[in-house]
Amino acid sequence: MATRIDGKAFAAGLREKVSEAVSTLTREYDLVPGLAVVLVGEDPASEVYVRNKGKQTLEVGMNSYEHKLPDTASQSELLAVIEQLNNDSKVHGILVQLPLPDQIDSQAVINAIDPDKDVDGFHLVNVGRLATGAPGLVPCTPLGCMMLLKDQLGDLSGKNAVVVGRSNIVGKPMGSLLLAQSCTVTIAHSRTQDLAGVCREADILVAAVGRPQMIPGDWIKPGAVVIDVGINRIEGKEGKTRLVGDVDFDSASAIAGAITPVPGGVGPMTIACLLRNTVQAACAANDLPFNLD
Ligand code: NDP
Protein backbone atom coordinates (compact mmCIF):
# COMPACT_ATOMS: atom_id res chain seq x y z
CA MET A 1 0.00 0.00 0.00
CA ALA A 2 1.36 3.41 -1.01
CA THR A 3 2.50 6.01 1.49
CA ARG A 4 -0.07 8.79 1.65
CA ILE A 5 1.76 12.09 1.10
CA ASP A 6 0.23 14.51 3.57
CA GLY A 7 0.29 17.87 1.75
CA LYS A 8 -1.90 19.44 4.41
CA ALA A 9 0.66 18.78 7.14
CA PHE A 10 3.57 19.76 4.89
CA ALA A 11 1.84 23.03 3.99
CA ALA A 12 1.21 23.76 7.69
CA GLY A 13 4.96 23.26 8.34
CA LEU A 14 5.84 25.58 5.46
CA ARG A 15 3.44 28.28 6.72
CA GLU A 16 5.11 27.98 10.14
CA LYS A 17 8.54 28.58 8.55
CA VAL A 18 7.11 31.53 6.59
CA SER A 19 5.67 32.93 9.80
CA GLU A 20 9.06 32.66 11.57
CA ALA A 21 10.80 34.34 8.62
CA VAL A 22 8.23 37.16 8.66
CA SER A 23 8.74 37.80 12.37
CA THR A 24 12.53 37.90 11.91
CA LEU A 25 12.18 40.38 9.01
CA THR A 26 9.78 42.51 11.03
CA ARG A 27 11.91 42.45 14.19
CA GLU A 28 15.36 42.85 12.67
CA TYR A 29 14.72 44.91 9.55
CA ASP A 30 11.36 46.60 10.22
CA LEU A 31 10.17 44.88 7.03
CA VAL A 32 6.65 43.47 6.84
CA PRO A 33 6.16 41.58 3.56
CA GLY A 34 2.96 42.62 1.78
CA LEU A 35 0.82 40.70 -0.70
CA ALA A 36 -1.77 42.42 -2.90
CA VAL A 37 -4.51 40.34 -4.49
CA VAL A 38 -6.60 41.80 -7.30
CA LEU A 39 -10.03 40.36 -8.03
CA VAL A 40 -12.14 41.38 -11.01
CA GLY A 41 -15.81 40.38 -10.94
CA GLU A 42 -17.79 38.21 -8.56
CA ASP A 43 -16.99 34.62 -9.49
CA PRO A 44 -17.87 32.72 -6.27
CA ALA A 45 -14.92 30.27 -6.51
CA SER A 46 -12.49 33.16 -7.08
CA GLU A 47 -13.97 35.04 -4.12
CA VAL A 48 -13.34 32.01 -1.88
CA TYR A 49 -9.73 31.71 -3.10
CA VAL A 50 -9.09 35.42 -2.57
CA ARG A 51 -10.59 35.33 0.92
CA ASN A 52 -8.44 32.30 1.85
CA LYS A 53 -5.31 33.94 0.50
CA GLY A 54 -6.01 37.13 2.48
CA LYS A 55 -6.71 35.18 5.68
CA GLN A 56 -3.56 33.05 5.43
CA THR A 57 -1.45 36.11 4.54
CA LEU A 58 -2.52 37.84 7.77
CA GLU A 59 -2.07 34.62 9.78
CA VAL A 60 1.66 34.48 8.95
CA GLY A 61 2.07 38.13 9.98
CA MET A 62 2.24 39.71 6.52
CA ASN A 63 0.22 42.64 5.23
CA SER A 64 -2.67 41.77 2.92
CA TYR A 65 -4.12 44.22 0.42
CA GLU A 66 -7.27 43.42 -1.53
CA HIS A 67 -8.39 45.28 -4.64
CA LYS A 68 -11.81 44.49 -6.06
CA LEU A 69 -12.98 45.71 -9.44
CA PRO A 70 -16.41 45.17 -11.01
CA ASP A 71 -16.72 42.57 -13.78
CA THR A 72 -17.28 45.46 -16.22
CA ALA A 73 -13.82 46.88 -15.45
CA SER A 74 -11.77 47.73 -18.52
CA GLN A 75 -8.25 46.58 -19.21
CA SER A 76 -6.91 50.10 -18.70
CA GLU A 77 -8.61 50.37 -15.29
CA LEU A 78 -6.99 47.10 -14.23
CA LEU A 79 -3.61 48.17 -15.64
CA ALA A 80 -3.86 51.39 -13.61
CA VAL A 81 -4.28 49.32 -10.41
CA ILE A 82 -1.28 47.17 -11.36
CA GLU A 83 0.85 50.25 -11.97
CA GLN A 84 -0.09 51.67 -8.59
CA LEU A 85 0.85 48.38 -6.89
CA ASN A 86 4.12 48.15 -8.86
CA ASN A 87 5.06 51.56 -7.46
CA ASP A 88 4.01 50.83 -3.87
CA SER A 89 7.07 49.86 -1.81
CA LYS A 90 4.87 48.22 0.88
CA VAL A 91 3.63 45.71 -1.71
CA HIS A 92 6.17 42.94 -2.43
CA GLY A 93 3.87 40.48 -4.17
CA ILE A 94 1.03 41.06 -6.65
CA LEU A 95 -1.43 38.38 -7.67
CA VAL A 96 -4.24 38.86 -10.17
CA GLN A 97 -6.90 36.22 -9.56
CA LEU A 98 -7.67 34.27 -12.74
CA PRO A 99 -9.81 33.83 -14.77
CA LEU A 100 -10.39 37.43 -15.84
CA PRO A 101 -13.51 38.60 -17.73
CA ASP A 102 -13.44 38.28 -21.53
CA GLN A 103 -12.80 41.97 -22.25
CA ILE A 104 -9.42 41.69 -20.53
CA ASP A 105 -6.28 40.19 -22.06
CA SER A 106 -4.95 38.11 -19.13
CA GLN A 107 -1.41 37.70 -20.43
CA ALA A 108 -1.09 41.44 -21.08
CA VAL A 109 -2.16 42.12 -17.49
CA ILE A 110 0.26 39.54 -16.07
CA ASN A 111 3.08 41.01 -18.15
CA ALA A 112 2.31 44.46 -16.71
CA ILE A 113 3.19 43.23 -13.20
CA ASP A 114 6.73 44.02 -12.08
CA PRO A 115 8.41 40.59 -12.61
CA ASP A 116 10.05 40.88 -9.19
CA LYS A 117 6.57 41.17 -7.60
CA ASP A 118 5.02 38.45 -9.78
CA VAL A 119 4.52 35.91 -6.97
CA ASP A 120 2.47 33.65 -9.26
CA GLY A 121 5.51 33.30 -11.54
CA PHE A 122 3.42 33.73 -14.70
CA HIS A 123 5.21 36.80 -16.15
CA LEU A 124 7.17 36.01 -19.31
CA VAL A 125 10.38 37.10 -17.56
CA ASN A 126 9.83 34.52 -14.81
CA VAL A 127 8.86 31.86 -17.36
CA GLY A 128 12.17 32.58 -19.10
CA ARG A 129 14.10 32.55 -15.85
CA LEU A 130 12.67 29.15 -14.93
CA ALA A 131 13.34 27.73 -18.40
CA THR A 132 16.96 28.89 -18.31
CA GLY A 133 17.68 28.04 -14.68
CA ALA A 134 18.06 31.69 -13.58
CA PRO A 135 16.76 32.63 -10.12
CA GLY A 136 13.21 33.98 -10.14
CA LEU A 137 9.68 33.46 -8.87
CA VAL A 138 8.31 29.97 -9.63
CA PRO A 139 4.57 29.17 -10.10
CA CYS A 140 3.12 28.08 -6.77
CA THR A 141 1.42 24.78 -7.63
CA PRO A 142 4.42 23.15 -9.40
CA LEU A 143 6.72 24.54 -6.70
CA GLY A 144 4.54 22.84 -4.07
CA CYS A 145 4.63 19.57 -6.04
CA MET A 146 8.42 19.77 -6.22
CA MET A 147 8.70 20.29 -2.44
CA LEU A 148 6.58 17.20 -1.82
CA LEU A 149 8.65 15.17 -4.31
CA LYS A 150 11.97 16.21 -2.76
CA ASP A 151 10.65 15.44 0.69
CA GLN A 152 9.59 12.01 -0.49
CA LEU A 153 12.53 11.06 -2.68
CA GLY A 154 15.49 13.25 -1.71
CA ASP A 155 17.58 13.16 -4.86
CA LEU A 156 15.48 13.09 -8.06
CA SER A 157 18.45 12.84 -10.42
CA GLY A 158 18.03 10.30 -13.24
CA LYS A 159 14.40 9.52 -12.44
CA ASN A 160 11.98 9.08 -15.30
CA ALA A 161 9.31 11.76 -14.79
CA VAL A 162 6.04 12.01 -16.71
CA VAL A 163 3.80 15.09 -16.43
CA VAL A 164 0.32 14.66 -17.88
CA GLY A 165 -0.91 18.12 -18.92
CA ARG A 166 0.94 20.99 -20.60
CA SER A 167 -0.72 24.13 -19.23
CA ASN A 168 1.34 27.24 -18.60
CA ILE A 169 0.40 27.28 -14.92
CA VAL A 170 1.09 23.64 -14.02
CA GLY A 171 2.33 21.19 -16.67
CA LYS A 172 5.05 23.22 -18.41
CA PRO A 173 6.64 24.77 -15.28
CA MET A 174 6.48 21.34 -13.61
CA GLY A 175 8.43 19.92 -16.54
CA SER A 176 11.07 22.68 -16.17
CA LEU A 177 11.43 22.04 -12.43
CA LEU A 178 11.84 18.29 -12.95
CA LEU A 179 14.41 18.88 -15.69
CA ALA A 180 16.32 21.22 -13.35
CA GLN A 181 16.50 18.29 -10.90
CA SER A 182 18.05 16.15 -13.68
CA CYS A 183 15.00 13.98 -14.27
CA THR A 184 14.32 12.61 -17.74
CA VAL A 185 11.08 14.42 -18.49
CA THR A 186 8.12 13.61 -20.71
CA ILE A 187 5.23 16.08 -20.93
CA ALA A 188 2.13 14.26 -22.16
CA HIS A 189 -1.12 15.89 -23.36
CA SER A 190 -4.34 15.16 -25.20
CA ARG A 191 -2.53 14.17 -28.41
CA THR A 192 -0.08 11.79 -26.73
CA GLN A 193 -0.23 8.29 -28.15
CA ASP A 194 -0.37 5.32 -25.80
CA LEU A 195 -0.71 7.50 -22.69
CA ALA A 196 -1.07 4.39 -20.52
CA GLY A 197 2.27 3.05 -21.80
CA VAL A 198 3.96 6.43 -21.27
CA CYS A 199 2.66 6.62 -17.69
CA ARG A 200 3.79 3.05 -16.93
CA GLU A 201 7.41 4.14 -17.54
CA ALA A 202 7.21 6.89 -14.89
CA ASP A 203 9.17 6.75 -11.62
CA ILE A 204 7.48 10.09 -10.94
CA LEU A 205 3.99 10.71 -12.33
CA VAL A 206 2.43 14.18 -12.09
CA ALA A 207 -1.21 14.38 -13.21
CA ALA A 208 -2.50 17.87 -14.12
CA VAL A 209 -5.33 17.22 -16.51
CA GLY A 210 -8.66 18.19 -14.96
CA ARG A 211 -10.42 14.89 -15.72
CA PRO A 212 -11.81 13.02 -12.71
CA GLN A 213 -10.00 9.76 -11.89
CA MET A 214 -8.70 9.45 -15.46
CA ILE A 215 -5.51 7.62 -14.48
CA PRO A 216 -6.18 4.12 -13.10
CA GLY A 217 -3.85 2.00 -11.00
CA ASP A 218 -2.80 -0.20 -13.91
CA TRP A 219 -1.19 2.84 -15.63
CA ILE A 220 1.21 3.19 -12.72
CA LYS A 221 4.67 1.67 -12.39
CA PRO A 222 4.96 -0.32 -9.16
CA GLY A 223 6.58 1.88 -6.50
CA ALA A 224 6.19 5.14 -8.46
CA VAL A 225 5.61 8.46 -6.69
CA VAL A 226 2.31 9.91 -7.89
CA ILE A 227 1.47 13.62 -7.52
CA ASP A 228 -2.17 14.36 -8.31
CA VAL A 229 -2.76 18.05 -9.08
CA GLY A 230 -6.30 17.60 -10.35
CA ILE A 231 -9.22 19.06 -8.43
CA ASN A 232 -12.53 17.80 -9.82
CA ARG A 233 -15.97 17.96 -8.24
CA ILE A 234 -18.12 14.89 -8.93
CA GLU A 235 -21.47 13.52 -7.78
CA GLY A 236 -21.09 11.65 -4.51
CA LYS A 237 -23.49 9.73 -2.33
CA GLU A 238 -26.98 11.00 -1.47
CA GLY A 239 -26.89 13.83 -4.00
CA LYS A 240 -23.80 15.39 -2.38
CA THR A 241 -20.72 16.33 -4.39
CA ARG A 242 -17.14 15.45 -3.52
CA LEU A 243 -13.64 16.31 -4.72
CA VAL A 244 -11.47 13.82 -6.57
CA GLY A 245 -8.17 14.05 -8.41
CA ASP A 246 -7.11 13.07 -11.90
CA VAL A 247 -5.84 9.74 -10.53
CA ASP A 248 -8.09 6.95 -9.30
CA PHE A 249 -6.77 7.04 -5.73
CA ASP A 250 -7.94 3.59 -4.58
CA SER A 251 -6.53 1.53 -7.45
CA ALA A 252 -3.39 3.71 -7.69
CA SER A 253 -2.63 3.38 -3.96
CA ALA A 254 -2.38 -0.37 -4.36
CA ILE A 255 0.48 -0.03 -6.89
CA ALA A 256 2.28 3.28 -6.23
CA GLY A 257 5.05 3.75 -3.66
CA ALA A 258 3.62 7.09 -2.53
CA ILE A 259 0.68 9.21 -3.62
CA THR A 260 -0.96 12.54 -2.81
CA PRO A 261 -4.65 12.38 -1.87
CA VAL A 262 -7.31 14.80 -3.14
CA PRO A 263 -8.19 16.79 -1.12
CA GLY A 264 -5.25 17.21 1.28
CA GLY A 265 -2.37 16.71 -1.15
CA VAL A 266 -1.18 19.36 -3.59
CA GLY A 267 -4.08 21.78 -2.95
CA PRO A 268 -2.91 23.16 0.44
CA MET A 269 0.64 23.60 -0.91
CA THR A 270 -0.40 26.25 -3.43
CA ILE A 271 -1.27 29.07 -1.00
CA ALA A 272 1.63 28.10 1.31
CA CYS A 273 3.99 28.52 -1.66
CA LEU A 274 2.36 31.86 -2.51
CA LEU A 275 3.22 33.10 0.99
CA ARG A 276 6.75 31.71 0.62
CA ASN A 277 7.15 33.49 -2.73
CA THR A 278 6.02 36.78 -1.16
CA VAL A 279 8.75 36.48 1.48
CA GLN A 280 11.24 35.68 -1.31
CA ALA A 281 10.14 38.82 -3.21
CA ALA A 282 10.31 40.99 -0.07
CA CYS A 283 13.85 39.77 0.70
CA ALA A 284 14.99 40.32 -2.89
CA ALA A 285 13.53 43.84 -2.95
CA ASN A 286 15.54 44.70 0.18
CA ASP A 287 18.77 42.87 -0.73
CA LEU A 288 18.30 40.46 2.16
CA PRO A 289 19.23 36.78 2.06
CA PHE A 290 16.33 34.35 1.62
CA ASN A 291 16.49 30.79 2.84
CA LEU A 292 13.18 29.04 3.29
CA ASP A 293 13.77 25.76 1.42
P1 NDP B 1 -5.74 22.94 -18.28
O1 NDP B 1 -7.14 22.66 -18.69
O2 NDP B 1 -5.14 24.28 -18.59
O3 NDP B 1 -4.79 21.83 -18.95
C1 NDP B 1 -5.13 20.50 -18.97
C2 NDP B 1 -4.10 19.70 -19.72
O4 NDP B 1 -4.51 18.35 -19.73
C3 NDP B 1 -3.92 20.13 -21.17
O5 NDP B 1 -2.54 20.22 -21.49
C4 NDP B 1 -4.59 19.01 -21.95
O6 NDP B 1 -3.98 18.69 -23.19
C5 NDP B 1 -4.41 17.83 -21.03
N1 NDP B 1 -5.44 16.82 -21.28
C6 NDP B 1 -6.78 16.99 -21.33
N2 NDP B 1 -7.39 15.82 -21.60
C7 NDP B 1 -6.42 14.90 -21.71
C8 NDP B 1 -6.42 13.51 -21.98
N3 NDP B 1 -7.55 12.83 -22.20
N4 NDP B 1 -5.24 12.88 -22.04
C9 NDP B 1 -4.08 13.56 -21.82
N5 NDP B 1 -4.02 14.87 -21.56
C10 NDP B 1 -5.18 15.53 -21.51
O7 NDP B 1 -5.65 22.59 -16.75
P2 NDP B 1 -4.69 23.13 -15.57
O8 NDP B 1 -3.28 22.75 -15.84
O9 NDP B 1 -5.01 24.54 -15.27
O10 NDP B 1 -5.25 22.27 -14.35
C11 NDP B 1 -5.21 20.87 -14.35
C12 NDP B 1 -5.91 20.35 -13.11
O11 NDP B 1 -5.22 20.82 -11.96
C13 NDP B 1 -7.35 20.83 -12.93
O12 NDP B 1 -8.10 19.80 -12.31
C14 NDP B 1 -7.23 22.00 -11.98
O13 NDP B 1 -8.41 22.20 -11.22
C15 NDP B 1 -6.10 21.52 -11.11
N6 NDP B 1 -5.34 22.61 -10.48
C16 NDP B 1 -5.08 22.47 -9.14
C17 NDP B 1 -4.34 23.42 -8.48
C18 NDP B 1 -4.04 23.22 -7.05
O14 NDP B 1 -3.85 24.16 -6.31
N7 NDP B 1 -3.96 21.99 -6.58
C19 NDP B 1 -3.86 24.63 -9.16
C20 NDP B 1 -4.10 24.62 -10.59
C21 NDP B 1 -4.83 23.64 -11.20
P3 NDP B 1 -3.99 19.71 -24.45
O15 NDP B 1 -3.00 20.78 -24.12
O16 NDP B 1 -3.54 18.84 -25.57
O17 NDP B 1 -5.38 20.21 -24.59
mmCIF file of N, CA and C in Angstrom, residues 52 71 151 195:
data_model
loop_
_atom_site.group_PDB
_atom_site.id
_atom_site.type_symbol
_atom_site.label_atom_id
_atom_site.label_comp_id
_atom_site.label_asym_id
_atom_site.label_seq_id
_atom_site.Cartn_x
_atom_site.Cartn_y
_atom_site.Cartn_z
ATOM 1 N N ASN A 52 -9.394 33.214 1.207
ATOM 2 C CA ASN A 52 -8.439 32.301 1.854
ATOM 3 C C ASN A 52 -7.019 32.834 1.798
ATOM 4 N N ASP A 71 -17.029 43.417 -12.608
ATOM 5 C CA ASP A 71 -16.723 42.575 -13.780
ATOM 6 C C ASP A 71 -16.821 43.337 -15.102
ATOM 7 N N ASP A 151 10.828 15.962 -0.660
ATOM 8 C CA ASP A 151 10.655 15.444 0.694
ATOM 9 C C ASP A 151 10.514 13.919 0.663
ATOM 10 N N LEU A 195 -0.948 6.807 -23.969
ATOM 11 C CA LEU A 195 -0.711 7.498 -22.693
ATOM 12 C C LEU A 195 -0.482 6.501 -21.553
#
